[in-house]
Coordinates of C-alpha atoms in Angstrom, one line a residue:
M7 CA -39.1 -8.6 -17.9
T8 CA -38.2 -5.4 -16.6
G9 CA -35.7 -3.6 -14.4
L10 CA -38.6 -3.9 -11.7
E11 CA -38.3 -7.3 -11.8
L12 CA -35.3 -8.3 -11.5
I13 CA -33.7 -5.5 -8.5
V14 CA -36.8 -8.3 -6.4
V15 CA -34.7 -11.1 -7.7
V16 CA -30.8 -9.9 -7.4
A17 CA -32.8 -8.1 -3.5
A18 CA -34.2 -11.8 -2.6
T19 CA -31.1 -13.6 -3.8
V20 CA -28.8 -10.8 -1.5
L21 CA -31.1 -11.5 1.6
L22 CA -31.9 -15.7 1.2
M23 CA -28.0 -16.4 0.2
T24 CA -26.6 -14.3 2.7
W25 CA -28.8 -15.7 5.1
A26 CA -27.5 -19.0 3.7
A27 CA -23.8 -18.2 3.6
R28 CA -24.1 -16.9 7.5
R29 CA -26.1 -20.7 8.0
L30 CA -23.8 -22.6 6.6
R31 CA -20.7 -20.5 8.1
L32 CA -19.7 -20.1 4.1
S33 CA -18.3 -17.0 2.0
E34 CA -21.2 -14.8 1.9
P35 CA -18.8 -14.1 -1.3
L36 CA -18.8 -16.7 -3.4
L37 CA -22.9 -18.1 -2.6
L38 CA -23.9 -15.0 -4.5
L39 CA -21.9 -15.6 -7.1
I40 CA -23.1 -18.6 -7.3
G41 CA -27.0 -17.9 -6.7
G42 CA -26.0 -14.6 -9.7
I43 CA -25.1 -17.3 -11.9
L44 CA -27.8 -19.3 -10.9
I45 CA -30.1 -16.3 -12.1
G46 CA -28.7 -15.9 -15.3
L47 CA -28.6 -19.5 -16.8
M48 CA -32.1 -19.1 -16.6
P49 CA -33.9 -18.2 -20.0
R50 CA -35.5 -15.1 -18.6
F51 CA -31.9 -13.8 -17.6
D52 CA -30.0 -14.3 -20.3
N53 CA -29.6 -11.4 -21.9
V54 CA -29.2 -9.1 -18.7
H55 CA -26.5 -7.3 -19.1
L56 CA -24.3 -5.7 -15.4
P57 CA -24.5 -1.4 -17.7
P58 CA -20.5 -0.6 -16.3
D59 CA -22.6 3.1 -15.4
V60 CA -24.6 1.1 -13.1
V61 CA -21.6 0.2 -11.4
L62 CA -19.2 3.0 -11.2
L63 CA -21.5 6.1 -11.5
L64 CA -24.0 4.9 -8.9
F65 CA -22.1 1.5 -6.8
L66 CA -18.7 3.1 -6.6
P67 CA -19.3 6.0 -4.7
A68 CA -21.9 5.2 -2.4
L69 CA -19.3 2.2 -1.0
L70 CA -16.3 4.6 -1.0
Y71 CA -18.0 7.1 0.3
W72 CA -19.6 4.4 3.1
E73 CA -16.1 2.5 3.3
S74 CA -14.0 6.2 3.5
L75 CA -16.0 7.5 6.5
T76 CA -15.8 4.4 8.3
T77 CA -11.7 3.7 8.4
S78 CA -9.1 5.0 9.9
L79 CA -7.4 8.3 9.5
R80 CA -4.6 8.2 11.8
E81 CA -4.3 4.5 11.0
I82 CA -3.8 5.9 7.1
K83 CA -1.4 8.2 8.3
N84 CA 1.2 6.7 10.1
N85 CA 0.2 3.5 6.9
F86 CA 0.7 6.4 4.3
R87 CA 3.9 5.0 2.3
S88 CA 2.2 1.4 2.8
I89 CA -1.0 2.4 1.6
A90 CA 0.7 4.7 -1.1
L91 CA 2.3 1.4 -2.5
Q92 CA -0.1 -1.0 -2.2
A93 CA -2.9 1.7 -4.2
T94 CA -0.4 2.7 -6.7
G95 CA 2.8 0.7 -7.1
L96 CA 1.2 -2.9 -6.4
V97 CA -1.5 -1.5 -9.2
L98 CA 1.2 -0.9 -11.8
V99 CA 2.6 -3.6 -11.5
T100 CA 0.1 -6.1 -11.6
A101 CA -0.9 -4.5 -14.5
V102 CA 2.4 -4.7 -16.5
A103 CA 2.5 -9.1 -14.9
V104 CA -0.8 -9.4 -17.1
A105 CA -0.3 -7.2 -20.1
L106 CA 2.8 -9.1 -20.0
V107 CA 1.7 -12.5 -20.1
A108 CA -1.6 -11.8 -22.3
H109 CA 0.8 -10.6 -25.0
A110 CA 2.6 -13.7 -25.0
L111 CA 0.1 -15.5 -24.9
G112 CA -0.6 -13.9 -28.6
Y113 CA -2.3 -10.3 -27.5
G114 CA -0.8 -6.9 -29.1
W115 CA 0.1 -4.7 -26.5
P116 CA -2.6 -2.3 -26.8
I117 CA -5.7 -4.8 -25.8
A118 CA -3.2 -6.6 -23.4
F119 CA -2.6 -3.5 -21.3
V120 CA -5.9 -2.3 -20.9
L121 CA -6.9 -6.5 -20.0
G122 CA -3.4 -5.7 -17.3
A123 CA -5.6 -2.7 -15.6
V124 CA -9.0 -4.4 -16.0
L125 CA -7.6 -6.8 -13.6
A126 CA -5.3 -4.7 -11.2
P127 CA -7.1 -3.2 -8.2
T128 CA -8.8 -4.9 -5.9
D129 CA -12.8 -4.8 -5.1
V130 CA -13.4 -2.9 -2.4
A131 CA -16.8 -4.7 -2.1
A132 CA -14.9 -7.8 -2.0
V133 CA -12.2 -7.2 0.8
A134 CA -14.9 -5.1 2.7
A135 CA -17.3 -8.3 2.9
V136 CA -13.9 -11.3 3.9
A137 CA -11.3 -9.1 5.2
T138 CA -11.9 -9.4 9.0
A139 CA -11.0 -10.7 12.7
M140 CA -7.3 -9.1 11.2
P141 CA -6.0 -6.2 13.4
R142 CA -6.4 -3.2 13.1
R143 CA -3.5 -1.9 10.9
I144 CA -3.9 -4.8 9.0
L145 CA -7.4 -3.9 8.4
T146 CA -6.9 -0.4 7.6
L147 CA -4.4 -1.1 4.9
L148 CA -6.9 -3.4 2.7
R149 CA -9.7 -1.6 3.1
T150 CA -7.6 1.2 2.0
E151 CA -5.8 0.0 -0.3
S152 CA -9.5 -1.2 -2.3
L153 CA -10.6 2.6 -2.1
L154 CA -7.4 4.1 -3.6
N155 CA -6.6 2.0 -6.0
D156 CA -9.5 1.9 -7.8
G157 CA -8.5 5.3 -9.4
T158 CA -5.5 4.3 -10.2
A159 CA -6.7 1.0 -12.3
L160 CA -9.4 3.4 -14.0
V161 CA -6.9 6.1 -15.2
L162 CA -4.0 2.9 -16.9
L163 CA -7.7 1.5 -18.1
A164 CA -8.4 5.5 -19.7
V165 CA -5.0 6.0 -21.5
G166 CA -4.7 2.0 -22.8
L167 CA -8.0 2.8 -24.1
E168 CA -7.0 5.9 -25.3
L169 CA -3.9 3.6 -26.7
L170 CA -6.4 0.8 -28.5
T171 CA -9.4 2.9 -30.1
T172 CA -6.7 5.9 -31.9
G173 CA -4.0 4.1 -32.3
E174 CA -1.2 6.5 -31.1
P175 CA 2.3 5.3 -29.5
F176 CA 3.0 5.2 -26.0
S177 CA 3.4 7.8 -23.8
W178 CA 5.0 8.3 -20.9
T179 CA 5.6 11.8 -20.5
H180 CA 1.8 12.0 -20.8
T181 CA 0.8 9.0 -18.6
A182 CA 2.7 10.9 -15.8
V183 CA 0.3 13.3 -16.0
R184 CA -2.5 12.4 -16.6
F185 CA -1.9 10.2 -13.2
A186 CA -0.9 13.9 -11.9
E187 CA -4.2 15.9 -12.6
A188 CA -6.1 12.4 -11.8
Y189 CA -5.5 12.4 -8.1
A190 CA -4.2 16.1 -7.4
G191 CA -7.4 17.4 -9.0
G192 CA -10.1 14.6 -7.9
A193 CA -8.3 15.1 -4.2
A194 CA -9.2 18.5 -4.6
I195 CA -12.5 19.0 -6.4
G196 CA -13.5 15.8 -2.5
A197 CA -11.7 17.9 -0.4
A198 CA -13.5 21.2 -1.4
I199 CA -17.0 19.6 -1.9
A200 CA -16.9 18.4 1.6
L201 CA -15.6 21.5 3.0
L202 CA -18.7 23.4 1.0
L203 CA -20.9 20.8 3.3
I204 CA -19.9 22.0 6.7
P205 CA -21.6 25.3 6.7
V206 CA -25.0 23.5 5.4
R207 CA -25.0 21.0 7.4
R208 CA -24.2 22.9 9.7
H209 CA -27.4 25.0 9.3
L210 CA -30.0 22.0 8.5
R211 CA -32.3 20.7 11.8
D212 CA -34.1 18.8 9.6
R213 CA -32.6 14.9 10.9
V214 CA -34.3 13.9 6.8
L215 CA -32.5 16.3 5.1
H216 CA -29.2 15.7 6.3
S217 CA -30.1 12.4 5.5
G218 CA -30.9 13.0 2.5
L219 CA -28.1 14.9 2.0
S220 CA -25.7 12.7 3.3
V221 CA -27.0 10.1 0.8
A222 CA -25.8 12.7 -1.8
T223 CA -22.9 13.7 -0.8
P224 CA -21.0 11.0 -2.5
F225 CA -23.0 11.5 -6.0
I226 CA -21.6 15.5 -5.8
A227 CA -18.5 14.6 -4.9
Y228 CA -18.0 12.4 -7.6
L229 CA -19.4 13.4 -11.1
P230 CA -18.2 17.1 -11.5
A231 CA -14.6 14.8 -10.6
E232 CA -15.9 12.9 -13.8
A233 CA -17.1 15.9 -15.5
L234 CA -13.9 17.4 -15.3
H235 CA -11.4 14.2 -16.4
V236 CA -10.1 13.0 -13.1
S237 CA -10.3 11.1 -10.2
G238 CA -14.2 10.6 -9.3
V239 CA -12.7 7.5 -7.2
L240 CA -10.3 10.1 -5.1
A241 CA -12.8 12.3 -5.1
V242 CA -14.9 10.8 -2.7
V243 CA -12.3 9.2 -0.4
T244 CA -11.3 12.9 -0.1
C245 CA -14.7 13.7 0.9
G246 CA -15.1 11.2 3.4
L247 CA -12.5 11.7 5.0
V248 CA -12.8 14.9 5.4
T249 CA -16.4 14.9 6.1
S250 CA -15.6 12.0 8.7
R251 CA -12.9 14.5 10.3
V252 CA -15.0 17.3 11.5
G253 CA -18.9 16.3 11.4
P254 CA -19.2 14.9 14.6
K255 CA -18.6 18.7 15.4
V256 CA -21.8 19.2 12.6
I257 CA -24.6 17.2 12.3
G258 CA -27.2 16.0 15.3
S259 CA -26.7 12.5 16.8
D260 CA -30.5 12.3 15.7
A261 CA -29.6 13.0 11.9
R262 CA -26.3 10.6 11.9
M263 CA -27.9 8.0 13.7
Q264 CA -30.2 7.3 11.0
A265 CA -28.2 8.2 8.2
T266 CA -25.7 5.2 9.4
S267 CA -28.6 3.1 9.7
F268 CA -29.1 4.1 6.2
W269 CA -25.8 3.5 4.8
E270 CA -25.6 0.3 6.8
V271 CA -28.2 -1.1 5.3
T272 CA -27.7 0.0 1.8
T273 CA -24.3 -1.2 1.5
F274 CA -25.5 -4.3 2.1
L275 CA -27.8 -4.6 -0.1
L276 CA -24.6 -2.9 -2.3
N277 CA -22.4 -5.0 -1.8
G278 CA -24.0 -8.2 -2.0
A279 CA -26.1 -6.8 -5.5
L280 CA -22.8 -6.6 -7.2
F281 CA -21.6 -10.7 -6.3
V282 CA -25.1 -11.5 -7.5
L283 CA -24.6 -9.1 -10.7
V284 CA -21.6 -10.9 -12.0
G285 CA -22.4 -14.2 -11.3
I286 CA -25.8 -13.0 -13.8
E287 CA -23.4 -11.7 -16.1
T288 CA -21.3 -15.0 -16.5
P289 CA -23.2 -17.5 -18.9
A290 CA -23.0 -14.7 -21.5
A291 CA -19.8 -14.0 -20.7
I292 CA -19.6 -17.0 -22.0
R293 CA -22.6 -16.8 -24.8
S294 CA -21.3 -14.0 -26.3
L295 CA -17.0 -15.4 -26.6
T296 CA -16.7 -16.4 -30.7
S297 CA -13.1 -14.4 -31.2
I298 CA -11.8 -17.7 -30.5
S299 CA -12.2 -21.2 -28.3
L300 CA -14.0 -21.2 -25.2
L301 CA -11.0 -24.0 -24.5
Q302 CA -8.4 -21.3 -25.4
A303 CA -10.2 -18.7 -23.7
A304 CA -10.4 -20.8 -20.2
V305 CA -6.4 -21.9 -20.3
I306 CA -6.1 -18.6 -20.6
A307 CA -7.7 -16.6 -18.3
A308 CA -6.2 -19.6 -16.0
V309 CA -2.8 -18.6 -16.9
V310 CA -4.1 -15.0 -15.8
S311 CA -5.5 -14.9 -12.6
A312 CA -2.5 -17.2 -11.3
T313 CA -0.7 -14.2 -12.9
V314 CA -2.9 -11.6 -10.5
I315 CA -2.8 -13.9 -7.8
A316 CA 0.9 -14.4 -8.0
A317 CA 2.5 -11.2 -8.5
R318 CA 0.5 -9.9 -5.5
V319 CA 2.4 -12.4 -3.4
A320 CA 5.9 -11.5 -5.0
W321 CA 5.5 -7.4 -4.2
F322 CA 4.5 -8.4 -0.3
Y323 CA 7.6 -10.8 0.0
T324 CA 9.9 -8.5 -2.2
I325 CA 8.8 -4.7 -2.1
P326 CA 8.7 -3.9 2.1
Y327 CA 11.8 -6.3 2.4
L328 CA 13.5 -3.9 -0.2
V329 CA 12.0 -1.0 1.9
R330 CA 13.2 -2.4 4.9
L331 CA 16.5 -1.4 3.5
V332 CA 16.7 2.1 3.3
D333 CA 14.4 3.6 5.7
R334 CA 15.7 1.8 9.1
R335 CA 14.6 4.2 11.0
P336 CA 13.8 2.5 15.0
R337 CA 10.1 3.4 14.9
Q338 CA 9.8 1.3 10.9
R339 CA 11.5 -1.6 12.2
E340 CA 8.9 -1.1 15.6
R341 CA 6.6 -1.4 12.9
R342 CA 7.6 -4.1 10.8
I343 CA 5.5 -7.6 11.1
S344 CA 6.8 -11.2 10.0
A345 CA 6.8 -13.3 7.3
R346 CA 4.4 -15.0 8.3
Q347 CA 2.3 -12.1 9.1
R348 CA 2.5 -10.6 5.7
L349 CA 0.4 -13.9 4.2
P350 CA -3.2 -12.3 4.8
L351 CA -1.9 -9.1 2.8
A352 CA -0.7 -11.4 -0.3
W353 CA -3.9 -12.3 -0.1
A354 CA -6.6 -10.3 0.1
G355 CA -6.6 -10.3 -3.6
M356 CA -9.8 -10.8 -4.5
R357 CA -11.2 -9.1 -7.9
G358 CA -15.3 -8.0 -8.3
A359 CA -17.7 -5.7 -10.2
I360 CA -15.4 -2.7 -10.6
S361 CA -13.1 -5.4 -12.9
L362 CA -16.1 -6.3 -15.0
A363 CA -17.6 -3.2 -15.3
A364 CA -14.5 -1.4 -16.7
A365 CA -14.0 -4.6 -19.4
L366 CA -17.7 -3.9 -20.3
T367 CA -16.7 -0.1 -21.1
I368 CA -14.2 -1.6 -23.5
P369 CA -15.4 0.3 -26.6
T370 CA -16.9 -2.5 -29.6
T371 CA -14.9 -0.4 -32.6
T372 CA -12.5 2.1 -32.9
V373 CA -12.4 5.7 -33.4
D374 CA -12.0 5.1 -37.3
G375 CA -15.0 2.5 -37.6
R376 CA -13.1 -0.8 -36.5
P377 CA -14.2 -3.6 -34.9
L378 CA -12.5 -4.6 -32.6
E379 CA -11.4 -7.7 -31.3
Q380 CA -11.0 -9.9 -28.5
R381 CA -13.2 -7.9 -26.6
D382 CA -15.7 -10.6 -26.0
A383 CA -12.0 -12.7 -24.8
V384 CA -12.0 -10.0 -22.2
V385 CA -14.5 -10.3 -20.7
F386 CA -14.4 -13.1 -20.1
I387 CA -11.0 -13.4 -19.0
T388 CA -12.6 -11.2 -16.5
V389 CA -15.3 -13.1 -15.1
V390 CA -13.7 -16.4 -15.0
V391 CA -10.8 -14.2 -12.3
I392 CA -12.8 -13.2 -10.8
T393 CA -15.2 -16.2 -10.1
V394 CA -11.4 -17.6 -9.9
T395 CA -10.5 -15.3 -6.6
L396 CA -13.3 -14.9 -5.2
A397 CA -13.6 -19.1 -5.0
L398 CA -9.7 -19.5 -3.4
L399 CA -8.7 -16.6 -2.6
G400 CA -12.3 -14.9 -0.1
P401 CA -12.9 -18.8 1.2
A402 CA -9.3 -19.6 2.5
L403 CA -8.7 -15.8 4.1
P404 CA -10.1 -16.6 7.4
A405 CA -7.7 -19.1 7.7
V406 CA -5.3 -17.8 6.5
V407 CA -5.6 -14.7 9.5
R408 CA -5.6 -18.2 11.6
W409 CA -2.3 -19.2 10.2
A410 CA -0.6 -15.4 10.9
R411 CA -1.1 -15.9 14.5
F412 CA -1.5 -11.8 15.0
D413 CA -0.9 -11.0 18.1
D414 CA -4.2 -9.7 20.4
D415 CA -5.2 -6.5 19.4
V416 CA -5.5 -5.2 22.6
G417 CA -4.6 -1.2 21.1
E418 CA -8.6 -0.6 20.5
A419 CA -9.7 -1.8 23.3
A420 CA -7.8 0.1 25.4
E421 CA -8.1 3.5 23.8
E422 CA -11.8 2.5 24.0
S423 CA -11.7 2.5 27.9
L424 CA -9.5 5.5 27.9
A425 CA -12.2 7.2 26.3
V426 CA -14.9 6.4 28.7
R427 CA -12.4 7.4 31.6
H428 CA -11.9 10.7 29.7
L429 CA -15.4 11.3 29.2
A430 CA -15.8 10.1 32.5
S431 CA -13.5 12.3 34.7
A432 CA -14.4 15.8 32.1
A433 CA -18.5 15.4 32.6
R434 CA -17.6 15.2 36.9
A435 CA -15.4 17.0 37.2
E436 CA -18.1 19.9 36.0
M437 CA -21.0 18.1 37.5
P438 CA -20.6 20.3 40.8
A439 CA -20.9 23.4 39.4
L440 CA -24.0 22.5 36.6
A441 CA -26.0 20.5 38.9
Q442 CA -26.0 23.6 41.5
R443 CA -26.6 26.1 38.3
L444 CA -29.6 23.8 37.4
D445 CA -30.8 23.5 40.9
V446 CA -30.4 19.4 40.4
P447 CA -31.5 17.4 43.5
R448 CA -28.7 16.0 45.6
A449 CA -30.4 12.2 45.3
A450 CA -30.0 12.8 41.5
T451 CA -26.9 14.3 41.4
A452 CA -25.5 11.1 44.0
L453 CA -27.3 8.7 41.5
I454 CA -24.8 10.2 38.7
A455 CA -22.2 10.8 40.4
K456 CA -21.8 7.4 40.9
E457 CA -22.7 6.3 37.3
L458 CA -19.2 8.7 36.5
D459 CA -17.0 7.2 38.9
K460 CA -17.3 3.9 37.8
Q461 CA -16.9 4.7 34.4
I462 CA -14.0 6.2 36.1
A463 CA -13.2 3.0 37.4
M464 CA -14.5 0.7 35.6
G465 CA -13.7 2.2 32.0
S466 CA -16.8 1.1 30.4
G467 CA -20.7 1.5 30.7
M468 CA -21.7 4.3 29.5
T469 CA -25.3 5.5 30.6
H470 CA -27.2 6.3 33.9
D471 CA -30.1 5.5 35.8
D472 CA -32.2 7.3 36.3
E473 CA -34.4 5.7 38.4
G474 CA -35.7 8.0 41.7
H475 CA -36.2 11.2 40.3
A476 CA -39.7 11.8 41.2
S477 CA -41.2 15.6 40.5
R478 CA -41.5 16.8 36.9
R479 CA -39.2 20.2 37.9
Q480 CA -36.9 17.8 39.1
L481 CA -37.0 15.3 36.5
S482 CA -36.8 18.6 34.1
A483 CA -34.1 19.6 36.4
V484 CA -32.2 16.5 35.7
H485 CA -32.9 16.0 32.3
A486 CA -31.0 19.3 31.3
L487 CA -27.3 18.3 33.8
E488 CA -27.7 15.5 31.6
A489 CA -27.9 17.2 28.2
A490 CA -25.0 19.1 29.5
L491 CA -22.6 16.3 30.3
L492 CA -23.5 15.0 26.9
D493 CA -22.0 18.2 25.2
I494 CA -19.0 17.7 27.4
K495 CA -18.4 14.1 26.8
R496 CA -18.4 15.2 23.4
A497 CA -15.5 18.3 23.3
A498 CA -13.8 15.4 25.5
L499 CA -13.4 13.0 22.7
G500 CA -13.2 16.0 20.1
D501 CA -10.3 16.4 22.1
L502 CA -8.6 12.8 22.5
R503 CA -8.9 12.6 18.7
R504 CA -7.6 15.6 17.8
Q505 CA -4.6 14.4 20.4
S506 CA -4.9 11.0 18.2
R507 CA -5.1 9.3 21.9
V508 CA -7.9 8.0 20.4
D509 CA -8.0 6.4 16.3
D510 CA -11.2 7.3 14.8
I511 CA -13.0 3.4 15.2
V512 CA -12.8 4.0 18.2
L513 CA -14.5 7.4 18.2
L514 CA -16.8 6.4 15.7
R515 CA -18.2 3.6 18.8
V516 CA -17.6 5.6 21.9
Q517 CA -20.2 8.3 20.1
R518 CA -22.6 5.6 19.3
Y519 CA -22.9 5.0 22.5
L520 CA -23.1 9.0 23.0
D521 CA -26.1 9.4 20.3
A522 CA -27.7 5.8 21.7
E523 CA -27.5 8.1 25.5
Q524 CA -28.9 11.9 23.0
Y525 CA -31.5 9.7 21.5
R526 CA -32.9 8.1 25.1
L527 CA -32.6 11.6 26.6
E528 CA -34.6 13.0 24.2
T529 CA -37.0 10.3 23.6
R530 CA -37.4 10.5 27.5
A531 CA -37.9 14.1 27.5
T532 CA -40.8 14.0 24.7
L533 CA -42.9 11.8 28.2
L534 CA -42.5 14.6 30.4
P535 CA -45.6 16.7 31.8
P536 CA -45.1 20.4 30.9
V537 CA -43.0 21.7 34.5
A538 CA -45.5 23.8 37.0
D539 CA -45.2 25.6 40.1
E540 CA -45.4 23.1 43.0
T541 CA -48.0 25.0 44.2
D542 CA -49.6 24.4 41.6
G543 CA -52.9 22.1 42.5
P544 CA -54.2 19.2 41.0
P545 CA -55.2 19.6 37.1
E546 CA -59.2 20.3 36.7

């Protein structure tokens, strides 16, 4: 079987299972996983193995970059403490809990610690697929946690693999230094790459080149970080967050629309393909299990699955309350959520292909050539935990969210309405002088003013009606006026974000309206005939 055949089969399965899941209103990750298992049971695909480098070097940077581009930097700042605790403390607690249970079940400390590191992080694809219908703050917490906890877990895994393959004793000092280097180095490289690419983006005029640079950016950030043995995950996430901040100033609307369309389709296929590939790997993990019996491995995997879920639930129902005892500031009291509303955070602990890829990176021998026992069991347990969390937690999460009874998130809609009104007001204030300078007919000016007044009054609607503009010269003048008003709106939108009056998510949505309007104007401009002198006769 060739790689091309596998790509076609996986892509077809992604499309078919996603269609079925949406048609039947079932969990997409679960159906994709089942589709992959069915493929893995076919004789033609029984020798397919998921190369860990494909996930860690191809899938992971792309998915992390798009998630970081579309997340809320303001909400990250507002919830930084909770995110940092979940992305580091919760990962460490989960890894230690799994290691303790695995050691109690007969595994040595090094391999038990490696298993804990493998299963510690939630999966960005799994969380993004099911964590919907939540308030903006809760969704940002989950998405950002899944963006950052991969970096923590991969550093833990590197430490664990050193212990496992070299036999050297564990050192807290060495581990702490590794964490500091990984986080600081990864963040520095990501920020540097984003800043270095700003002048490149500013001088690119070809939207295809812009889109190509967008595709290459996560890998440009990830690979140097990994080569320097710091966190490539932090490098990609930091690069994405910085790019999202400066992007509106240096990326044109046509390039942004093209890149956005590409990333939406690409991440959809990559997310789905990861679940399918995990499913394909499941039968192979069962067949390769030789160190212990299938029944023993299944029991251990069930206990470890329960430990992974219980550790996360215990975290969310203990640590936040301990933090409350320390931080009694009124501002923090206002941000507290009830125990009922905390359950969706505790429930969203799905594991995915990142854990499987991490398990597959475990070498088969030590540095002195001795075979590593129980590696096959670690891979099997990882596959079972992924399956259990996707099958148990994912489908039930929407019901858990409904049970939590979150208040309606009116803040996002209010911010969008504020943005529309503010942009329309800024354009309305500048329009008379612009219309006079561009010699726009009064009828056209009145019509555009009417649309802007409607946006100011209603806080919705982002387009203009250009009917009634007759002559070619008038059409050209109206086009120039609307283009200038769009520039004013973009500047006003940037001011709103700098003042933290609108969220990044709201900015992205309003920016799409402006980009669509820009595309309409540019398309109409290409259809305008050249402006001739009004005294000219008809063309011969």
